[in-house]
Amino acid sequence: MKFTDGYWQLRPGVSVLRPGTVESVEPDDRGFTVFAPAGQINGRGDTLNRPVVTVRFFSPAPGVVGVTIGHHSGGLPREPHFGLHTDDTHPVTVDITGLSASLTTGELTVRVALVDGWRVEFRHGDRLVTASTGRSVGIVTDRAGRRYVHERLALGVGETLYGLGERFGPFVKNGQTVDVWNADGGTASEQAYKNVPFYLSSAGYGVFVDHPEHVSFEVGSEVVTQTQFSVEGQSLTYHVVDGPTPKDVLRRYTALTGRPARVPAWSYGLWLSTSFTTSYDEKTVAEFVDGMAERNLPLSVFHFDCFWMRQFHWVDFVWDPTTFPDPEGMLRRLHERGLKVCVWINPYIAQRSYLFEEGRQAGYLVRNPDGSVWQWDKWQAGMALVDFTDPDAVAWFTGKLKALLDMGVDCFKTDFGERIPTDVVWHDGSDPQRMHNYYSYLYNKVVFELLEAERGEGEAVLFARSATAGGQQFPVHWGGDCESTFVAMAESLRGGLSLASSGFGYWSHDIGGFEGTPDPAVFKRWIAFGLLSSHSRLHGSGSYRVPWAYDEEAVDVLRHFTRLKLRLMPYLAATAEEAHRDGIPMMRPMIVEFPDDPAVAHLDRQYMLGPDVLVAPVLSADGQVTFYVPTGTWTHLVTGAQLTGPAWVTEKHGYDSLPVLARPGAVIGFGARSDRPDYHWPDGVELRLYAPTEGQRQRVRIPAPDAGPGAEFEVSFRDGVGTAELVAGESSAYRCVVAVTAAPRPARLAG
């Protein structure tokens, strides 16, 4: 929210209190509190009628400094809060002198000047990363009497910011106003399904605003040299997360807010959907599955979208008896084909659903202040909302889902959860403003934990649309309702890269786009992008996404990229382990891997898939693509053709190709199978060395699909020969081949 009229004036009716001087500091075991009157204190009389801004500095986790700015503290507690993984035992150092007070955790220090006005510096070692200065902190009252608190942190020369959730506008957030407020707004506006009050800075730090309610960010758009963030109320808490690299920031941020769960191996295969409003029954589903098999197209998951239930009944979790008279038998037959099954759900209960009356009588639905059930007609006629703050409502809702799991359903697409009203009463007394974004967290947590309880840890997976901070713990998330155009393909990629910058480890999108029917060129280009994402789903709105509906070449393109992805499972699985273990996303903005290369700061049409594979989707019908190659010799993953960077490159690609390049010196595992994702990845793995350097030696771990020990190889390159030695794992269990790409054509050698 903007409070100023230019730099010098406030907007009409707005008044602001700012800390003018530090009157005193009170230390404690884990930090200190600063008391800063709004103005100078020159005598005892100046202490009268003088507001005081209270600012506490603390460290909730290693390498993280927390700051709470407050005015009046007598308000009632407001729930919910983000469930942070804090640590009160890690070492911190507090040092207070006559000139400053400081707190150090790891290499991050916050230093508050005690003289000459308000100045707070955040330093990594001796390097200043950001600061709060004289006009940064404000306790604001607007013309309606509403109170807000804002902070403004300094932006350095050339500093760029990323993240703030899955945002489809410009990837670099500088110059933008961003409202962290979940909305069902598609992918073509400033609204977002997944709003996360966290940004990642190219200067080697991140900032997490610890508020689930509406947070407004002015990223160099109110004061061009500062990032302002504000919330309504009398206090504001934020955390500065140390780097120095983007990966370090993401590790610390996800340690604080939660790491992505491990998802099952089968989920990395191709998902095929009925699409949304298309006409389908079991015969249609069987024809789709048969068609994929007849064309030798590997398929892992079949998804039933909304109309698996009767119209106007969403949700009642009852299969439409007209189109699916034998759901148990159908699910059994799909399982016999080696497929997993996903069904669509949402947290809304239509008035016509039998669950509406059950929920109303039991008090499981969100209520108006007068005690009546909150309802509206958007999406489903007379729909209500499940109150996940009520443990009995959770048990009721998950009991209905468990019946589907017992029937043979394997996972759920958890759609919606964004349009949450704020004029309602929650069972546990939660503040409606704070519940608006947080509802998405509760909703997906409830469903994900049911799947974990029923299927086991590592076997749960969602296809979720809404999220906020911490939602990365319940994967997978997909990009929502995009158009079926090249422009929408690009905006979807920007959204995925922004979400990755916000701590989300996995991400997907609708191959071909959702709204409308893509022309064959769009569909085929999107296939390559979709299969080189962490998760891959064919899904649309009013038209099918089976490839033969477009042309025969689309079938060949889908086969090619599906099999490439399945061959890459040893590499992708290791990348997924990094996402689960360290919070580093599978699909990474270039800035995450190359923070010291100034050319990558604004790149949003290419990305790194894991640490070693550069992907530049083709976003044009003619196949022309321009992309950036960082320093070194990069090798096309399939053809062996090489490019030397740093350089901008323009190429033209057929539908069966795109720039997908191996990093200099990379060792990438190719699996022995290309027909399914959940084979035993270490067995028969081919370790390909791309443009290695003489004397190169590194260890490569290939996970096992059951989260077992897997295998670890030591790979060496000497005198033009690549070798691999098994250093962990049963030597009798694994065969390994080493292929070396040191020139345009690979030389294959036994390992």
Short mmCIF file of C-alpha atoms in Angstrom, two decimals, residues 101-306:
data_model
loop_
_atom_site.label_atom_id
_atom_site.label_comp_id
_atom_site.label_asym_id
_atom_site.label_seq_id
_atom_site.Cartn_x
_atom_site.Cartn_y
_atom_site.Cartn_z
CA ALA A 101 23.59 -2.76 19.57
CA SER A 102 24.18 -5.84 17.45
CA LEU A 103 23.07 -9.44 17.12
CA THR A 104 25.03 -12.03 15.15
CA THR A 105 23.86 -15.45 14.00
CA GLY A 106 26.26 -17.31 11.74
CA GLU A 107 27.71 -14.73 9.34
CA LEU A 108 24.66 -12.44 9.53
CA THR A 109 24.75 -9.43 11.84
CA VAL A 110 22.12 -6.80 12.49
CA ARG A 111 23.52 -3.58 13.93
CA VAL A 112 21.34 -0.76 15.32
CA ALA A 113 22.84 2.69 15.69
CA LEU A 114 22.13 4.14 19.15
CA VAL A 115 23.00 7.71 18.21
CA ASP A 116 22.30 10.13 15.35
CA GLY A 117 18.84 8.94 14.36
CA TRP A 118 17.42 5.65 13.12
CA ARG A 119 19.70 3.30 11.18
CA VAL A 120 19.67 -0.49 11.14
CA GLU A 121 22.20 -2.38 9.04
CA PHE A 122 22.12 -6.04 8.03
CA ARG A 123 25.58 -7.34 7.17
CA HIS A 124 27.00 -10.60 5.88
CA GLY A 125 30.42 -10.45 7.46
CA ASP A 126 31.72 -7.02 6.56
CA ARG A 127 29.42 -6.61 3.55
CA LEU A 128 26.29 -4.49 3.86
CA VAL A 129 23.34 -6.32 2.30
CA THR A 130 20.45 -4.00 3.22
CA ALA A 131 19.43 -1.37 5.75
CA SER A 132 16.50 0.37 7.44
CA THR A 133 17.04 4.13 7.59
CA GLY A 134 15.42 7.31 8.91
CA ARG A 135 12.18 7.15 6.88
CA SER A 136 11.96 3.36 6.65
CA VAL A 137 9.81 2.46 9.66
CA GLY A 138 6.34 3.93 9.85
CA ILE A 139 3.32 3.54 12.13
CA VAL A 140 0.59 4.81 9.82
CA THR A 141 -2.96 6.04 10.39
CA ASP A 142 -5.11 6.66 7.33
CA ARG A 143 -8.08 9.02 6.97
CA ALA A 144 -10.47 6.22 8.05
CA GLY A 145 -8.53 5.62 11.27
CA ARG A 146 -7.03 2.31 10.14
CA ARG A 147 -3.53 1.56 11.42
CA TYR A 148 -0.68 0.06 9.42
CA VAL A 149 2.98 -0.68 10.02
CA HIS A 150 5.54 -0.52 7.25
CA GLU A 151 9.23 -1.15 6.84
CA ARG A 152 11.44 -0.10 3.93
CA LEU A 153 14.67 -1.95 3.25
CA ALA A 154 17.34 -0.45 1.03
CA LEU A 155 17.95 -1.62 -2.54
CA GLY A 156 21.52 -1.48 -3.79
CA VAL A 157 22.70 -0.41 -7.22
CA GLY A 158 21.73 -3.13 -9.69
CA GLU A 159 19.99 -5.24 -7.02
CA THR A 160 17.10 -7.33 -8.33
CA LEU A 161 14.35 -9.09 -6.39
CA TYR A 162 12.46 -12.31 -7.17
CA GLY A 163 9.70 -14.46 -5.73
CA LEU A 164 6.60 -13.32 -3.80
CA GLY A 165 4.82 -16.48 -4.97
CA GLU A 166 3.73 -17.69 -8.38
CA ARG A 167 3.51 -14.41 -10.23
CA PHE A 168 2.97 -14.27 -13.97
CA GLY A 169 4.11 -10.71 -14.64
CA PRO A 170 7.74 -9.61 -15.01
CA PHE A 171 10.10 -12.06 -13.34
CA VAL A 172 12.17 -9.30 -11.74
CA LYS A 173 9.90 -7.64 -9.21
CA ASN A 174 11.62 -4.24 -9.11
CA GLY A 175 9.19 -1.46 -9.94
CA GLN A 176 6.11 -3.51 -9.05
CA THR A 177 3.38 -3.24 -6.45
CA VAL A 178 2.53 -6.75 -5.24
CA ASP A 179 -0.42 -7.61 -3.02
CA VAL A 180 0.00 -10.93 -1.23
CA TRP A 181 -3.65 -11.99 -1.38
CA ASN A 182 -4.74 -15.27 -2.95
CA ALA A 183 -7.14 -14.92 -5.87
CA ASP A 184 -8.63 -17.09 -8.59
CA GLY A 185 -7.44 -14.76 -11.33
CA GLY A 186 -5.87 -16.97 -13.99
CA THR A 187 -2.33 -16.47 -15.23
CA ALA A 188 -2.70 -13.23 -17.20
CA SER A 189 -3.09 -10.61 -14.46
CA GLU A 190 -1.33 -9.29 -11.37
CA GLN A 191 -3.38 -11.71 -9.24
CA ALA A 192 -1.94 -15.03 -8.13
CA TYR A 193 -3.15 -18.37 -6.80
CA LYS A 194 -0.03 -18.81 -4.70
CA ASN A 195 1.02 -15.72 -2.76
CA VAL A 196 4.11 -15.99 -0.60
CA PRO A 197 5.39 -13.02 1.45
CA PHE A 198 9.02 -13.85 0.72
CA TYR A 199 11.44 -12.35 -1.75
CA LEU A 200 14.90 -13.40 -2.85
CA SER A 201 17.53 -10.75 -3.55
CA SER A 202 20.45 -10.86 -5.96
CA ALA A 203 22.41 -9.15 -3.18
CA GLY A 204 22.61 -12.40 -1.25
CA TYR A 205 19.71 -12.34 1.20
CA GLY A 206 15.96 -12.93 1.43
CA VAL A 207 13.13 -11.34 3.38
CA PHE A 208 10.16 -13.25 4.78
CA VAL A 209 7.27 -11.19 6.15
CA ASP A 210 5.76 -13.39 8.86
CA HIS A 211 2.10 -12.53 8.28
CA PRO A 212 -0.50 -14.82 6.66
CA GLU A 213 -2.89 -11.92 6.03
CA HIS A 214 -2.70 -9.32 3.28
CA VAL A 215 0.82 -7.98 2.86
CA SER A 216 1.51 -5.17 0.43
CA PHE A 217 4.94 -4.89 -1.22
CA GLU A 218 6.17 -1.79 -2.99
CA VAL A 219 9.33 -3.04 -4.69
CA GLY A 220 11.08 0.18 -5.60
CA SER A 221 7.68 1.52 -6.61
CA GLU A 222 7.04 4.01 -3.81
CA VAL A 223 10.62 4.86 -2.91
CA VAL A 224 12.71 3.67 -5.82
CA THR A 225 15.74 2.88 -3.65
CA GLN A 226 13.79 0.76 -1.15
CA THR A 227 11.45 -2.19 -0.88
CA GLN A 228 8.47 -1.34 1.31
CA PHE A 229 6.20 -3.93 2.91
CA SER A 230 3.24 -3.19 5.13
CA VAL A 231 0.42 -4.86 7.04
CA GLU A 232 -2.68 -3.54 8.75
CA GLY A 233 -2.50 -3.47 12.52
CA GLN A 234 -0.13 -2.38 15.26
CA SER A 235 2.84 -4.67 14.63
CA LEU A 236 4.93 -6.10 11.81
CA THR A 237 7.33 -9.06 11.97
CA TYR A 238 9.81 -9.92 9.26
CA HIS A 239 12.90 -12.08 8.95
CA VAL A 240 16.08 -11.34 7.02
CA VAL A 241 17.50 -14.63 5.71
CA ASP A 242 21.21 -14.80 5.04
CA GLY A 243 23.00 -16.09 1.93
CA PRO A 244 25.47 -15.36 0.54
CA THR A 245 24.19 -17.35 -2.47
CA PRO A 246 20.56 -17.78 -3.56
CA LYS A 247 20.85 -21.48 -2.72
CA ASP A 248 21.97 -20.62 0.81
CA VAL A 249 18.98 -18.30 1.21
CA LEU A 250 16.54 -20.96 -0.02
CA ARG A 251 18.07 -23.59 2.26
CA ARG A 252 17.61 -21.36 5.31
CA TYR A 253 14.18 -20.12 4.28
CA THR A 254 12.80 -23.63 3.71
CA ALA A 255 14.41 -24.86 6.92
CA LEU A 256 12.33 -22.16 8.64
CA THR A 257 9.04 -22.61 6.75
CA GLY A 258 9.26 -26.29 5.79
CA ARG A 259 10.97 -28.42 3.18
CA PRO A 260 9.14 -30.03 0.26
CA ALA A 261 8.11 -33.62 0.91
CA ARG A 262 9.48 -36.49 -1.16
CA VAL A 263 6.93 -37.54 -3.80
CA PRO A 264 6.50 -41.02 -5.33
CA ALA A 265 8.60 -42.12 -8.28
CA TRP A 266 5.54 -42.83 -10.43
CA SER A 267 4.47 -39.17 -10.18
CA TYR A 268 7.33 -38.09 -12.46
CA GLY A 269 5.79 -39.93 -15.40
CA LEU A 270 3.22 -38.56 -17.83
CA TRP A 271 -0.24 -37.67 -16.49
CA LEU A 272 -3.21 -37.67 -18.88
CA SER A 273 -6.52 -35.99 -18.02
CA THR A 274 -10.10 -36.21 -19.21
CA SER A 275 -9.87 -32.40 -19.45
CA PHE A 276 -12.55 -30.29 -17.77
CA THR A 277 -15.83 -29.74 -19.63
CA THR A 278 -15.26 -32.36 -22.32
CA SER A 279 -17.67 -35.29 -22.65
CA TYR A 280 -16.28 -38.51 -21.24
CA ASP A 281 -17.21 -41.82 -19.69
CA GLU A 282 -15.37 -45.07 -19.06
CA LYS A 283 -15.39 -45.87 -22.78
CA THR A 284 -13.68 -42.53 -23.50
CA VAL A 285 -11.11 -43.16 -20.78
CA ALA A 286 -10.41 -46.65 -22.12
CA GLU A 287 -10.01 -45.29 -25.64
CA PHE A 288 -7.49 -42.72 -24.40
CA VAL A 289 -5.49 -45.32 -22.47
CA ASP A 290 -5.62 -47.79 -25.36
CA GLY A 291 -4.62 -45.06 -27.79
CA MET A 292 -1.56 -44.19 -25.73
CA ALA A 293 -0.53 -47.85 -25.53
CA GLU A 294 -1.11 -48.49 -29.24
CA ARG A 295 1.14 -45.55 -30.08
CA ASN A 296 3.85 -46.68 -27.65
CA LEU A 297 3.37 -43.59 -25.46
CA PRO A 298 4.36 -44.29 -21.84
CA LEU A 299 1.61 -43.22 -19.43
CA SER A 300 1.82 -43.24 -15.64
CA VAL A 301 -1.27 -41.48 -14.24
CA PHE A 302 -4.82 -40.99 -15.46
CA HIS A 303 -6.69 -38.01 -14.02
CA PHE A 304 -10.46 -37.60 -13.74
CA ASP A 305 -11.45 -33.94 -13.64
CA CYS A 306 -14.57 -32.39 -12.07
#
